[in-house]
PDB file of N, CA, C and O in Angstrom:
ATOM      1  N   PRO W   1       4.217 -16.974  -2.970  1.00  0.00           N
ATOM      2  CA  PRO W   1       4.043 -18.083  -3.794  1.00  0.00           C
ATOM      3  C   PRO W   1       2.353 -17.434  -4.133  1.00  0.00           C
ATOM      4  O   PRO W   1       1.688 -16.806  -3.436  1.00  0.00           O
ATOM      5  N   THR W   2       1.949 -17.576  -5.236  1.00  0.00           N
ATOM      6  CA  THR W   2       0.361 -17.221  -5.733  1.00  0.00           C
ATOM      7  C   THR W   2      -0.436 -17.693  -5.030  1.00  0.00           C
ATOM      8  O   THR W   2      -1.164 -17.387  -5.002  1.00  0.00           O
ATOM      9  N   LYS W   3       0.004 -19.084  -4.790  1.00  0.00           N
ATOM     10  CA  LYS W   3      -1.568 -20.166  -4.043  1.00  0.00           C
ATOM     11  C   LYS W   3      -1.487 -19.420  -2.780  1.00  0.00           C
ATOM     12  O   LYS W   3      -2.653 -19.166  -2.311  1.00  0.00           O
ATOM     13  N   THR W   4      -0.011 -18.771  -2.157  1.00  0.00           N
ATOM     14  CA  THR W   4      -0.175 -18.248  -0.219  1.00  0.00           C
ATOM     15  C   THR W   4      -1.457 -17.092  -1.094  1.00  0.00           C
ATOM     16  O   THR W   4      -1.986 -16.509  -0.047  1.00  0.00           O
ATOM     17  N   TYR W   5      -0.662 -16.671  -1.631  1.00  0.00           N
ATOM     18  CA  TYR W   5      -1.579 -14.777  -1.930  1.00  0.00           C
ATOM     19  C   TYR W   5      -3.011 -14.748  -1.899  1.00  0.00           C
ATOM     20  O   TYR W   5      -3.747 -14.025  -1.696  1.00  0.00           O
ATOM     21  N   MET W   6      -2.808 -15.816  -2.707  1.00  0.00           N
ATOM     22  CA  MET W   6      -5.040 -16.203  -2.937  1.00  0.00           C
ATOM     23  C   MET W   6      -5.339 -16.549  -2.107  1.00  0.00           C
ATOM     24  O   MET W   6      -6.783 -16.290  -1.573  1.00  0.00           O
ATOM     25  N   ASN W   7      -5.078 -17.914  -1.276  1.00  0.00           N
ATOM     26  CA  ASN W   7      -5.777 -18.156   0.240  1.00  0.00           C
ATOM     27  C   ASN W   7      -5.691 -16.685   0.498  1.00  0.00           C
ATOM     28  O   ASN W   7      -6.989 -16.595   1.728  1.00  0.00           O
ATOM     29  N   ASP W   8      -4.682 -15.984   1.305  1.00  0.00           N
ATOM     30  CA  ASP W   8      -4.642 -14.903   2.014  1.00  0.00           C
ATOM     31  C   ASP W   8      -5.468 -13.932   1.509  1.00  0.00           C
ATOM     32  O   ASP W   8      -6.561 -13.116   2.946  1.00  0.00           O
ATOM     33  N   LEU W   9      -5.662 -13.507   0.525  1.00  0.00           N
ATOM     34  CA  LEU W   9      -6.439 -12.489   0.475  1.00  0.00           C
ATOM     35  C   LEU W   9      -8.258 -13.044   0.148  1.00  0.00           C
ATOM     36  O   LEU W   9      -9.013 -12.868   0.578  1.00  0.00           O
ATOM     37  N   LYS W  10      -8.345 -14.530   0.009  1.00  0.00           N
ATOM     38  CA  LYS W  10      -9.936 -15.255   0.010  1.00  0.00           C
ATOM     39  C   LYS W  10     -10.665 -15.152   1.686  1.00  0.00           C
ATOM     40  O   LYS W  10     -11.165 -14.935   1.882  1.00  0.00           O
ATOM     41  N   THR W  11      -9.068 -15.207   2.190  1.00  0.00           N
ATOM     42  CA  THR W  11      -9.671 -14.960   3.961  1.00  0.00           C
ATOM     43  C   THR W  11     -10.149 -14.417   4.192  1.00  0.00           C
ATOM     44  O   THR W  11     -10.893 -13.405   4.659  1.00  0.00           O
ATOM     45  N   GLN W  12      -9.236 -12.869   3.842  1.00  0.00           N
ATOM     46  CA  GLN W  12      -9.599 -11.686   4.009  1.00  0.00           C
ATOM     47  C   GLN W  12     -10.756 -11.230   3.821  1.00  0.00           C
ATOM     48  O   GLN W  12     -11.849 -10.377   4.545  1.00  0.00           O
ATOM     49  N   LEU W  13     -11.064 -11.311   2.736  1.00  0.00           N
ATOM     50  CA  LEU W  13     -12.132 -10.808   2.104  1.00  0.00           C
ATOM     51  C   LEU W  13     -13.379 -11.509   2.535  1.00  0.00           C
ATOM     52  O   LEU W  13     -14.722 -11.102   2.873  1.00  0.00           O
ATOM     53  N   SER W  14     -13.340 -13.128   2.848  1.00  0.00           N
ATOM     54  CA  SER W  14     -14.193 -14.010   3.303  1.00  0.00           C
ATOM     55  C   SER W  14     -14.455 -13.548   5.386  1.00  0.00           C
ATOM     56  O   SER W  14     -15.820 -13.331   5.247  1.00  0.00           O
ATOM     57  N   SER W  15     -13.840 -12.545   5.618  1.00  0.00           N
ATOM     58  CA  SER W  15     -13.625 -12.187   6.923  1.00  0.00           C
ATOM     59  C   SER W  15     -14.596 -10.654   6.997  1.00  0.00           C
ATOM     60  O   SER W  15     -14.703 -10.182   8.067  1.00  0.00           O
ATOM     61  N   GLY W  16     -15.209 -10.138   5.911  1.00  0.00           N
ATOM     62  CA  GLY W  16     -15.121  -9.082   5.399  1.00  0.00           C
ATOM     63  C   GLY W  16     -14.423  -7.624   5.629  1.00  0.00           C
ATOM     64  O   GLY W  16     -14.998  -6.368   5.378  1.00  0.00           O
ATOM     65  N   GLY W  17     -13.051  -7.985   5.373  1.00  0.00           N
ATOM     66  CA  GLY W  17     -12.229  -7.358   4.881  1.00  0.00           C
ATOM     67  C   GLY W  17     -12.624  -6.391   3.784  1.00  0.00           C
ATOM     68  O   GLY W  17     -12.856  -7.558   2.792  1.00  0.00           O
ATOM     69  N   TYR W  18     -10.995  -5.976   3.331  1.00  0.00           N
ATOM     70  CA  TYR W  18     -11.133  -5.585   1.914  1.00  0.00           C
ATOM     71  C   TYR W  18      -9.658  -5.550   1.720  1.00  0.00           C
ATOM     72  O   TYR W  18      -9.084  -5.733   2.268  1.00  0.00           O
ATOM     73  N   ALA W  19      -9.420  -5.025   0.206  1.00  0.00           N
ATOM     74  CA  ALA W  19      -7.669  -5.505  -0.208  1.00  0.00           C
ATOM     75  C   ALA W  19      -7.911  -4.135  -1.328  1.00  0.00           C
ATOM     76  O   ALA W  19      -8.171  -3.982  -1.811  1.00  0.00           O
ATOM     77  N   LEU W  20      -6.634  -3.531  -1.254  1.00  0.00           N
ATOM     78  CA  LEU W  20      -5.741  -2.496  -2.376  1.00  0.00           C
ATOM     79  C   LEU W  20      -4.716  -2.917  -2.608  1.00  0.00           C
ATOM     80  O   LEU W  20      -3.775  -3.677  -2.052  1.00  0.00           O
ATOM     81  N   LEU W  21      -4.741  -3.166  -3.899  1.00  0.00           N
ATOM     82  CA  LEU W  21      -3.122  -3.798  -5.206  1.00  0.00           C
ATOM     83  C   LEU W  21      -3.056  -2.605  -5.732  1.00  0.00           C
ATOM     84  O   LEU W  21      -3.610  -1.975  -6.508  1.00  0.00           O
ATOM     85  N   TRP W  22      -1.583  -3.085  -5.803  1.00  0.00           N
ATOM     86  CA  TRP W  22      -0.621  -1.873  -6.623  1.00  0.00           C
ATOM     87  C   TRP W  22       0.094  -2.731  -7.218  1.00  0.00           C
ATOM     88  O   TRP W  22       0.689  -4.066  -6.383  1.00  0.00           O
ATOM     89  N   LEU W  23       0.128  -2.195  -8.545  1.00  0.00           N
ATOM     90  CA  LEU W  23       0.925  -3.704 -10.233  1.00  0.00           C
ATOM     91  C   LEU W  23       2.151  -2.962 -10.036  1.00  0.00           C
ATOM     92  O   LEU W  23       2.292  -1.776  -9.347  1.00  0.00           O
ATOM     93  N   ASN W  24       3.024  -3.650 -10.581  1.00  0.00           N
ATOM     94  CA  ASN W  24       4.439  -3.183 -10.398  1.00  0.00           C
ATOM     95  C   ASN W  24       4.359  -2.123 -11.588  1.00  0.00           C
ATOM     96  O   ASN W  24       5.545  -1.836 -11.695  1.00  0.00           O
ATOM     97  N   SER W  25       3.744  -2.718 -12.877  1.00  0.00           N
ATOM     98  CA  SER W  25       3.769  -1.543 -13.593  1.00  0.00           C
ATOM     99  C   SER W  25       2.741  -0.658 -13.318  1.00  0.00           C
ATOM    100  O   SER W  25       1.543  -1.299 -13.241  1.00  0.00           O
ATOM    101  N   GLY W  26       3.207   0.016 -14.795  1.00  0.00           N
ATOM    102  CA  GLY W  26       1.958   1.453 -14.908  1.00  0.00           C
ATOM    103  C   GLY W  26       0.647   0.536 -15.635  1.00  0.00           C
ATOM    104  O   GLY W  26      -0.368   1.087 -15.668  1.00  0.00           O
ATOM    105  N   ARG W  27       0.940  -0.653 -16.601  1.00  0.00           N
ATOM    106  CA  ARG W  27      -0.065  -1.179 -17.377  1.00  0.00           C
ATOM    107  C   ARG W  27      -0.148  -2.480 -17.132  1.00  0.00           C
ATOM    108  O   ARG W  27       1.602  -2.954 -17.156  1.00  0.00           O
ATOM    109  N   TYR W  28      -0.451  -3.259 -16.992  1.00  0.00           N
ATOM    110  CA  TYR W  28      -0.621  -4.648 -16.441  1.00  0.00           C
ATOM    111  C   TYR W  28      -1.769  -5.276 -17.333  1.00  0.00           C
ATOM    112  O   TYR W  28      -3.077  -4.875 -17.018  1.00  0.00           O
ATOM    113  N   THR W  29      -1.246  -6.702 -17.936  1.00  0.00           N
ATOM    114  CA  THR W  29      -2.808  -7.136 -18.181  1.00  0.00           C
ATOM    115  C   THR W  29      -3.040  -8.526 -17.949  1.00  0.00           C
ATOM    116  O   THR W  29      -2.419  -9.441 -17.312  1.00  0.00           O
ATOM    117  N   GLY W  30      -4.104  -8.326 -17.415  1.00  0.00           N
ATOM    118  CA  GLY W  30      -4.676  -9.584 -16.439  1.00  0.00           C
ATOM    119  C   GLY W  30      -4.951 -11.004 -17.250  1.00  0.00           C
ATOM    120  O   GLY W  30      -5.057 -10.956 -17.736  1.00  0.00           O
ATOM    121  N   LYS W  31      -5.414 -12.149 -15.905  1.00  0.00           N
ATOM    122  CA  LYS W  31      -5.760 -13.133 -16.904  1.00  0.00           C
ATOM    123  C   LYS W  31      -6.661 -13.328 -17.293  1.00  0.00           C
ATOM    124  O   LYS W  31      -6.875 -13.843 -18.732  1.00  0.00           O
ATOM    125  N   SER W  32      -7.563 -11.952 -17.284  1.00  0.00           N
ATOM    126  CA  SER W  32      -8.880 -12.529 -18.128  1.00  0.00           C
ATOM    127  C   SER W  32      -9.077 -11.405 -19.538  1.00  0.00           C
ATOM    128  O   SER W  32      -9.774 -11.062 -20.516  1.00  0.00           O
ATOM    129  N   GLY W  33      -7.607 -10.700 -19.488  1.00  0.00           N
ATOM    130  CA  GLY W  33      -7.300 -10.219 -20.541  1.00  0.00           C
ATOM    131  C   GLY W  33      -7.348  -8.706 -20.819  1.00  0.00           C
ATOM    132  O   GLY W  33      -6.511  -7.807 -21.605  1.00  0.00           O
ATOM    133  N   VAL W  34      -8.427  -8.213 -19.314  1.00  0.00           N
ATOM    134  CA  VAL W  34      -8.279  -6.981 -19.262  1.00  0.00           C
ATOM    135  C   VAL W  34      -6.954  -6.354 -19.044  1.00  0.00           C
ATOM    136  O   VAL W  34      -6.214  -6.569 -18.035  1.00  0.00           O
ATOM    137  N   THR W  35      -6.602  -4.611 -19.711  1.00  0.00           N
ATOM    138  CA  THR W  35      -5.326  -4.198 -19.327  1.00  0.00           C
ATOM    139  C   THR W  35      -5.672  -3.017 -18.396  1.00  0.00           C
ATOM    140  O   THR W  35      -6.885  -2.148 -17.984  1.00  0.00           O
ATOM    141  N   TRP W  36      -4.820  -4.063 -16.777  1.00  0.00           N
ATOM    142  CA  TRP W  36      -5.400  -2.469 -15.471  1.00  0.00           C
ATOM    143  C   TRP W  36      -4.164  -1.236 -15.765  1.00  0.00           C
ATOM    144  O   TRP W  36      -3.108  -1.538 -16.052  1.00  0.00           O
ATOM    145  N   THR W  37      -4.283  -0.307 -15.332  1.00  0.00           N
ATOM    146  CA  THR W  37      -3.566   0.931 -15.073  1.00  0.00           C
ATOM    147  C   THR W  37      -3.658   1.251 -13.830  1.00  0.00           C
ATOM    148  O   THR W  37      -4.483   1.327 -13.068  1.00  0.00           O
ATOM    149  N   THR W  38      -2.462   1.331 -13.386  1.00  0.00           N
ATOM    150  CA  THR W  38      -2.330   1.424 -12.242  1.00  0.00           C
ATOM    151  C   THR W  38      -1.333   3.031 -11.697  1.00  0.00           C
ATOM    152  O   THR W  38      -1.145   3.547 -10.781  1.00  0.00           O
ATOM    153  N   SER W  39      -1.122   3.359 -12.727  1.00  0.00           N
ATOM    154  CA  SER W  39       0.003   4.921 -12.483  1.00  0.00           C
ATOM    155  C   SER W  39      -0.831   5.856 -11.751  1.00  0.00           C
ATOM    156  O   SER W  39      -0.528   6.724 -11.602  1.00  0.00           O
ATOM    157  N   ILE W  40      -2.714   5.764 -12.062  1.00  0.00           N
ATOM    158  CA  ILE W  40      -3.120   7.251 -10.694  1.00  0.00           C
ATOM    159  C   ILE W  40      -4.190   6.279 -10.072  1.00  0.00           C
ATOM    160  O   ILE W  40      -4.632   7.321  -8.761  1.00  0.00           O
ATOM    161  N   HIS W  41      -4.050   4.850  -9.341  1.00  0.00           N
ATOM    162  CA  HIS W  41      -5.089   4.539  -8.965  1.00  0.00           C
ATOM    163  C   HIS W  41      -4.672   2.811  -7.952  1.00  0.00           C
ATOM    164  O   HIS W  41      -3.883   2.715  -9.115  1.00  0.00           O
ATOM    165  N   TRP W  42      -5.315   2.749  -7.239  1.00  0.00           N
ATOM    166  CA  TRP W  42      -5.102   1.568  -6.568  1.00  0.00           C
ATOM    167  C   TRP W  42      -6.026   0.443  -7.415  1.00  0.00           C
ATOM    168  O   TRP W  42      -7.102   1.160  -7.534  1.00  0.00           O
ATOM    169  N   ILE W  43      -6.347  -0.492  -7.057  1.00  0.00           N
ATOM    170  CA  ILE W  43      -7.116  -1.557  -7.668  1.00  0.00           C
ATOM    171  C   ILE W  43      -7.652  -1.852  -6.433  1.00  0.00           C
ATOM    172  O   ILE W  43      -6.733  -2.542  -5.328  1.00  0.00           O
ATOM    173  N   ALA W  44      -9.266  -1.950  -6.195  1.00  0.00           N
ATOM    174  CA  ALA W  44      -9.617  -1.894  -4.876  1.00  0.00           C
ATOM    175  C   ALA W  44     -10.835  -3.320  -4.938  1.00  0.00           C
ATOM    176  O   ALA W  44     -11.050  -3.393  -5.811  1.00  0.00           O
ATOM    177  N   VAL W  45     -10.063  -4.516  -3.900  1.00  0.00           N
ATOM    178  CA  VAL W  45     -10.702  -5.814  -4.220  1.00  0.00           C
ATOM    179  C   VAL W  45     -11.872  -5.569  -2.908  1.00  0.00           C
ATOM    180  O   VAL W  45     -11.658  -5.600  -2.077  1.00  0.00           O
ATOM    181  N   ILE W  46     -12.979  -5.686  -3.835  1.00  0.00           N
ATOM    182  CA  ILE W  46     -14.109  -5.560  -2.598  1.00  0.00           C
ATOM    183  C   ILE W  46     -15.015  -6.782  -2.227  1.00  0.00           C
ATOM    184  O   ILE W  46     -15.666  -6.251  -0.966  1.00  0.00           O
ATOM    185  N   ASP W  47     -14.821  -7.699  -2.773  1.00  0.00           N
ATOM    186  CA  ASP W  47     -15.800  -8.958  -2.527  1.00  0.00           C
ATOM    187  C   ASP W  47     -14.938 -10.319  -3.114  1.00  0.00           C
ATOM    188  O   ASP W  47     -14.406 -10.185  -3.573  1.00  0.00           O
ATOM    189  N   TYR W  48     -16.136 -11.566  -1.958  1.00  0.00           N
ATOM    190  CA  TYR W  48     -15.326 -12.402  -2.811  1.00  0.00           C
ATOM    191  C   TYR W  48     -16.274 -13.512  -2.731  1.00  0.00           C
ATOM    192  O   TYR W  48     -17.396 -13.049  -2.332  1.00  0.00           O
ATOM    193  N   THR W  49     -16.536 -14.569  -3.882  1.00  0.00           N
ATOM    194  CA  THR W  49     -17.585 -15.661  -3.777  1.00  0.00           C
ATOM    195  C   THR W  49     -17.387 -16.489  -4.378  1.00  0.00           C
ATOM    196  O   THR W  49     -15.719 -16.569  -5.281  1.00  0.00           O
ATOM    197  N   ASN W  50     -17.542 -17.667  -4.261  1.00  0.00           N
ATOM    198  CA  ASN W  50     -17.232 -19.048  -5.050  1.00  0.00           C
ATOM    199  C   ASN W  50     -19.077 -19.533  -5.667  1.00  0.00           C
ATOM    200  O   ASN W  50     -19.423 -19.834  -5.559  1.00  0.00           O
ATOM    201  N   LYS W  51     -18.106 -19.571  -6.725  1.00  0.00           N
ATOM    202  CA  LYS W  51     -19.502 -20.276  -8.131  1.00  0.00           C
ATOM    203  C   LYS W  51     -18.790 -21.383  -8.839  1.00  0.00           C
ATOM    204  O   LYS W  51     -17.825 -21.678  -8.992  1.00  0.00           O
ATOM    205  N   SER W  52     -19.300 -22.408  -8.166  1.00  0.00           N
ATOM    206  CA  SER W  52     -19.229 -24.057  -9.101  1.00  0.00           C
ATOM    207  C   SER W  52     -18.293 -24.111  -8.441  1.00  0.00           C
ATOM    208  O   SER W  52     -17.406 -24.797  -9.660  1.00  0.00           O
ATOM    209  N   GLY W  53     -17.654 -23.879  -7.518  1.00  0.00           N
ATOM    210  CA  GLY W  53     -16.156 -24.495  -7.174  1.00  0.00           C
ATOM    211  C   GLY W  53     -15.032 -23.526  -7.596  1.00  0.00           C
ATOM    212  O   GLY W  53     -13.965 -23.724  -7.827  1.00  0.00           O
ATOM    213  N   GLN W  54     -15.513 -21.947  -8.473  1.00  0.00           N
ATOM    214  CA  GLN W  54     -14.181 -21.699  -8.222  1.00  0.00           C
ATOM    215  C   GLN W  54     -14.202 -20.236  -8.029  1.00  0.00           C
ATOM    216  O   GLN W  54     -15.867 -19.377  -7.382  1.00  0.00           O
ATOM    217  N   ASP W  55     -13.645 -19.474  -7.539  1.00  0.00           N
ATOM    218  CA  ASP W  55     -12.962 -18.470  -6.344  1.00  0.00           C
ATOM    219  C   ASP W  55     -13.252 -17.374  -7.596  1.00  0.00           C
ATOM    220  O   ASP W  55     -12.251 -17.192  -8.500  1.00  0.00           O
ATOM    221  N   TYR W  56     -13.822 -16.809  -7.027  1.00  0.00           N
ATOM    222  CA  TYR W  56     -13.789 -14.806  -7.503  1.00  0.00           C
ATOM    223  C   TYR W  56     -14.104 -13.839  -7.198  1.00  0.00           C
ATOM    224  O   TYR W  56     -14.252 -13.986  -5.620  1.00  0.00           O
ATOM    225  N   ILE W  57     -13.325 -13.118  -7.534  1.00  0.00           N
ATOM    226  CA  ILE W  57     -13.048 -11.758  -6.701  1.00  0.00           C
ATOM    227  C   ILE W  57     -13.901 -10.319  -7.346  1.00  0.00           C
ATOM    228  O   ILE W  57     -13.064 -10.601  -8.405  1.00  0.00           O
ATOM    229  N   ARG W  58     -14.304  -9.289  -6.130  1.00  0.00           N
ATOM    230  CA  ARG W  58     -14.703  -8.547  -7.140  1.00  0.00           C
ATOM    231  C   ARG W  58     -14.191  -7.331  -7.119  1.00  0.00           C
ATOM    232  O   ARG W  58     -13.607  -6.986  -5.988  1.00  0.00           O
ATOM    233  N   ILE W  59     -13.719  -6.550  -8.330  1.00  0.00           N
ATOM    234  CA  ILE W  59     -12.706  -5.713  -8.127  1.00  0.00           C
ATOM    235  C   ILE W  59     -13.461  -4.505  -8.960  1.00  0.00           C
ATOM    236  O   ILE W  59     -14.220  -4.289  -9.532  1.00  0.00           O
ATOM    237  N   GLY W  60     -12.890  -3.083  -7.683  1.00  0.00           N
ATOM    238  CA  GLY W  60     -13.918  -1.820  -8.541  1.00  0.00           C
ATOM    239  C   GLY W  60     -12.642  -1.082  -8.491  1.00  0.00           C
ATOM    240  O   GLY W  60     -11.637  -0.684  -7.624  1.00  0.00           O
ATOM    241  N   ASP W  61     -12.611  -0.178  -9.886  1.00  0.00           N
ATOM    242  CA  ASP W  61     -11.915   1.056 -10.127  1.00  0.00           C
ATOM    243  C   ASP W  61     -13.009   2.000 -10.856  1.00  0.00           C
ATOM    244  O   ASP W  61     -14.375   1.968 -10.864  1.00  0.00           O
ATOM    245  N   TYR W  62     -11.993   2.824 -11.922  1.00  0.00           N
ATOM    246  CA  TYR W  62     -12.959   3.891 -12.456  1.00  0.00           C
ATOM    247  C   TYR W  62     -14.106   3.676 -13.046  1.00  0.00           C
ATOM    248  O   TYR W  62     -14.833   4.511 -13.384  1.00  0.00           O
ATOM    249  N   ARG W  63     -13.477   2.068 -13.567  1.00  0.00           N
ATOM    250  CA  ARG W  63     -14.812   1.635 -14.947  1.00  0.00           C
ATOM    251  C   ARG W  63     -15.823   1.263 -14.133  1.00  0.00           C
ATOM    252  O   ARG W  63     -17.236   0.641 -14.770  1.00  0.00           O
ATOM    253  N   GLY W  64     -15.829   0.975 -12.861  1.00  0.00           N
ATOM    254  CA  GLY W  64     -17.253   0.179 -12.097  1.00  0.00           C
ATOM    255  C   GLY W  64     -16.587  -0.717 -11.414  1.00  0.00           C
ATOM    256  O   GLY W  64     -15.467  -1.020 -10.708  1.00  0.00           O
ATOM    257  N   SER W  65     -17.506  -2.079 -11.142  1.00  0.00           N
ATOM    258  CA  SER W  65     -16.739  -3.349 -10.258  1.00  0.00           C
ATOM    259  C   SER W  65     -17.584  -4.404 -11.409  1.00  0.00           C
ATOM    260  O   SER W  65     -18.342  -4.153 -11.604  1.00  0.00           O
ATOM    261  N   GLU W  66     -16.755  -5.592 -10.925  1.00  0.00           N
ATOM    262  CA  GLU W  66     -16.750  -6.145 -11.722  1.00  0.00           C
ATOM    263  C   GLU W  66     -16.006  -7.725 -11.388  1.00  0.00           C
ATOM    264  O   GLU W  66     -15.303  -7.740 -10.397  1.00  0.00           O
ATOM    265  N   TRP W  67     -16.446  -8.720 -11.562  1.00  0.00           N
ATOM    266  CA  TRP W  67     -15.950  -9.952 -11.022  1.00  0.00           C
ATOM    267  C   TRP W  67     -14.845 -10.686 -11.853  1.00  0.00           C
ATOM    268  O   TRP W  67     -15.400 -10.882 -13.115  1.00  0.00           O
ATOM    269  N   TYR W  68     -14.190 -11.157 -11.420  1.00  0.00           N
ATOM    270  CA  TYR W  68     -13.048 -11.972 -11.511  1.00  0.00           C
ATOM    271  C   TYR W  68     -12.344 -13.024 -11.445  1.00  0.00           C
ATOM    272  O   TYR W  68     -12.552 -12.901 -10.110  1.00  0.00           O
ATOM    273  N   PRO W  69     -11.898 -14.130 -11.686  1.00  0.00           N
ATOM    274  CA  PRO W  69     -11.055 -15.002 -11.096  1.00  0.00           C
ATOM    275  C   PRO W  69      -9.969 -14.547  -9.855  1.00  0.00           C
ATOM    276  O   PRO W  69      -9.647 -13.437 -10.285  1.00  0.00           O
ATOM    277  N   ILE W  70      -9.969 -15.157  -8.681  1.00  0.00           N
ATOM    278  CA  ILE W  70      -9.337 -14.615  -7.993  1.00  0.00           C
ATOM    279  C   ILE W  70      -8.123 -14.604  -8.505  1.00  0.00           C
ATOM    280  O   ILE W  70      -6.893 -14.019  -7.706  1.00  0.00           O
ATOM    281  N   ASP W  71      -7.485 -15.908  -9.108  1.00  0.00           N
ATOM    282  CA  ASP W  71      -5.601 -15.145 -10.043  1.00  0.00           C
ATOM    283  C   ASP W  71      -5.605 -14.338 -11.203  1.00  0.00           C
ATOM    284  O   ASP W  71      -4.485 -14.731 -12.120  1.00  0.00           O
ATOM    285  N   GLU W  72      -6.596 -13.129 -10.973  1.00  0.00           N
ATOM    286  CA  GLU W  72      -6.793 -12.335 -11.901  1.00  0.00           C
ATOM    287  C   GLU W  72      -5.394 -12.090 -12.257  1.00  0.00           C
ATOM    288  O   GLU W  72      -4.566 -11.079 -13.343  1.00  0.00           O
ATOM    289  N   PHE W  73      -4.492 -11.535 -10.962  1.00  0.00           N
ATOM    290  CA  PHE W  73      -3.009 -10.921 -10.862  1.00  0.00           C
ATOM    291  C   PHE W  73      -2.398 -12.004 -10.463  1.00  0.00           C
ATOM    292  O   PHE W  73      -2.647 -12.695  -9.471  1.00  0.00           O
ATOM    293  N   THR W  74      -1.662 -12.045 -10.792  1.00  0.00           N
ATOM    294  CA  THR W  74      -0.488 -12.713 -10.649  1.00  0.00           C
ATOM    295  C   THR W  74       1.047 -12.283  -9.757  1.00  0.00           C
ATOM    296  O   THR W  74       0.601 -11.042  -9.595  1.00  0.00           O
ATOM    297  N   THR W  75       1.570 -13.044  -8.929  1.00  0.00           N
ATOM    298  CA  THR W  75       2.431 -12.351  -7.913  1.00  0.00           C
ATOM    299  C   THR W  75       3.675 -11.427  -8.652  1.00  0.00           C
ATOM    300  O   THR W  75       4.290 -10.141  -8.050  1.00  0.00           O
ATOM    301  N   LYS W  76       4.242 -12.046  -9.644  1.00  0.00           N
ATOM    302  CA  LYS W  76       4.644 -11.505 -10.223  1.00  0.00           C
ATOM    303  C   LYS W  76       4.453  -9.833 -11.029  1.00  0.00           C
ATOM    304  O   LYS W  76       5.122  -8.791 -11.041  1.00  0.00           O
ATOM    305  N   GLY W  77       2.518  -9.407 -10.799  1.00  0.00           N
ATOM    306  CA  GLY W  77       2.258  -8.365 -11.247  1.00  0.00           C
ATOM    307  C   GLY W  77       2.148  -7.594 -10.134  1.00  0.00           C
ATOM    308  O   GLY W  77       1.566  -5.980 -10.457  1.00  0.00           O
ATOM    309  N   VAL W  78       1.823  -8.045  -8.955  1.00  0.00           N
ATOM    310  CA  VAL W  78       1.328  -7.161  -7.246  1.00  0.00           C
ATOM    311  C   VAL W  78       2.507  -7.220  -7.384  1.00  0.00           C
ATOM    312  O   VAL W  78       3.404  -7.740  -6.655  1.00  0.00           O
ATOM    313  N   SER W  79       2.966  -5.539  -7.017  1.00  0.00           N
ATOM    314  CA  SER W  79       3.763  -5.451  -6.146  1.00  0.00           C
ATOM    315  C   SER W  79       3.540  -5.165  -4.147  1.00  0.00           C
ATOM    316  O   SER W  79       4.328  -4.990  -3.655  1.00  0.00           O
ATOM    317  N   THR W  80       2.561  -4.109  -3.907  1.00  0.00           N
ATOM    318  CA  THR W  80       1.736  -4.229  -2.962  1.00  0.00           C
ATOM    319  C   THR W  80       0.485  -4.552  -2.548  1.00  0.00           C
ATOM    320  O   THR W  80      -0.183  -4.151  -3.623  1.00  0.00           O
ATOM    321  N   ILE W  81       0.220  -5.360  -1.738  1.00  0.00           N
ATOM    322  CA  ILE W  81      -1.374  -5.800  -0.889  1.00  0.00           C
ATOM    323  C   ILE W  81      -1.437  -4.708   0.343  1.00  0.00           C
ATOM    324  O   ILE W  81      -0.771  -5.026   1.373  1.00  0.00           O
ATOM    325  N   VAL W  82      -2.544  -4.062   0.365  1.00  0.00           N
ATOM    326  CA  VAL W  82      -2.672  -3.307   1.833  1.00  0.00           C
ATOM    327  C   VAL W  82      -4.085  -3.876   2.483  1.00  0.00           C
ATOM    328  O   VAL W  82      -5.567  -4.301   1.451  1.00  0.00           O
ATOM    329  N   TYR W  83      -4.345  -4.744   3.411  1.00  0.00           N
ATOM    330  CA  TYR W  83      -5.597  -4.761   4.023  1.00  0.00           C
ATOM    331  C   TYR W  83      -6.234  -3.756   4.598  1.00  0.00           C
ATOM    332  O   TYR W  83      -5.601  -3.356   5.237  1.00  0.00           O
ATOM    333  N   VAL W  84      -7.627  -3.774   4.027  1.00  0.00           N
ATOM    334  CA  VAL W  84      -8.612  -2.575   4.973  1.00  0.00           C
ATOM    335  C   VAL W  84      -9.241  -3.706   5.686  1.00  0.00           C
ATOM    336  O   VAL W  84      -9.960  -4.174   5.820  1.00  0.00           O
ATOM    337  N   ASN W  85      -9.593  -3.155   7.101  1.00  0.00           N
ATOM    338  CA  ASN W  85     -10.119  -3.240   7.799  1.00  0.00           C
ATOM    339  C   ASN W  85     -10.167  -4.902   8.353  1.00  0.00           C
ATOM    340  O   ASN W  85     -10.968  -5.927   8.257  1.00  0.00           O
ATOM    341  N   GLU W  86      -9.093  -5.234   8.365  1.00  0.00           N
ATOM    342  CA  GLU W  86      -8.556  -6.768   8.894  1.00  0.00           C
ATOM    343  C   GLU W  86      -9.117  -7.045   9.773  1.00  0.00           C
ATOM    344  O   GLU W  86      -9.378  -6.430  10.717  1.00  0.00           O
ATOM    345  N   LYS W  87      -9.292  -8.369   9.678  1.00  0.00           N
ATOM    346  CA  LYS W  87     -10.373  -9.178  10.776  1.00  0.00           C
ATOM    347  C   LYS W  87      -8.938 -10.287  11.065  1.00  0.00           C
ATOM    348  O   LYS W  87      -8.131 -10.345  11.017  1.00  0.00           O
TER     349      LYS W  87
END
């Protein structure tokens, strides 16, 4: 479920770990409207913060890094999550 996925991701990032996401298709449009491509790279989730009660994740890819709502990707979009430096 999406809520479990987001809670697990938040816990992982809050503990000082990282995550790598692979999406189901080569192109995926996130909640923010950004089109993500995964045919040649993983999406790295490198940080977490809470601003005014909203959870955000920092995503790094070939474009740089930027903050997005934690629910940028749904479980229908994400096919694989790998936790790095899991605590």
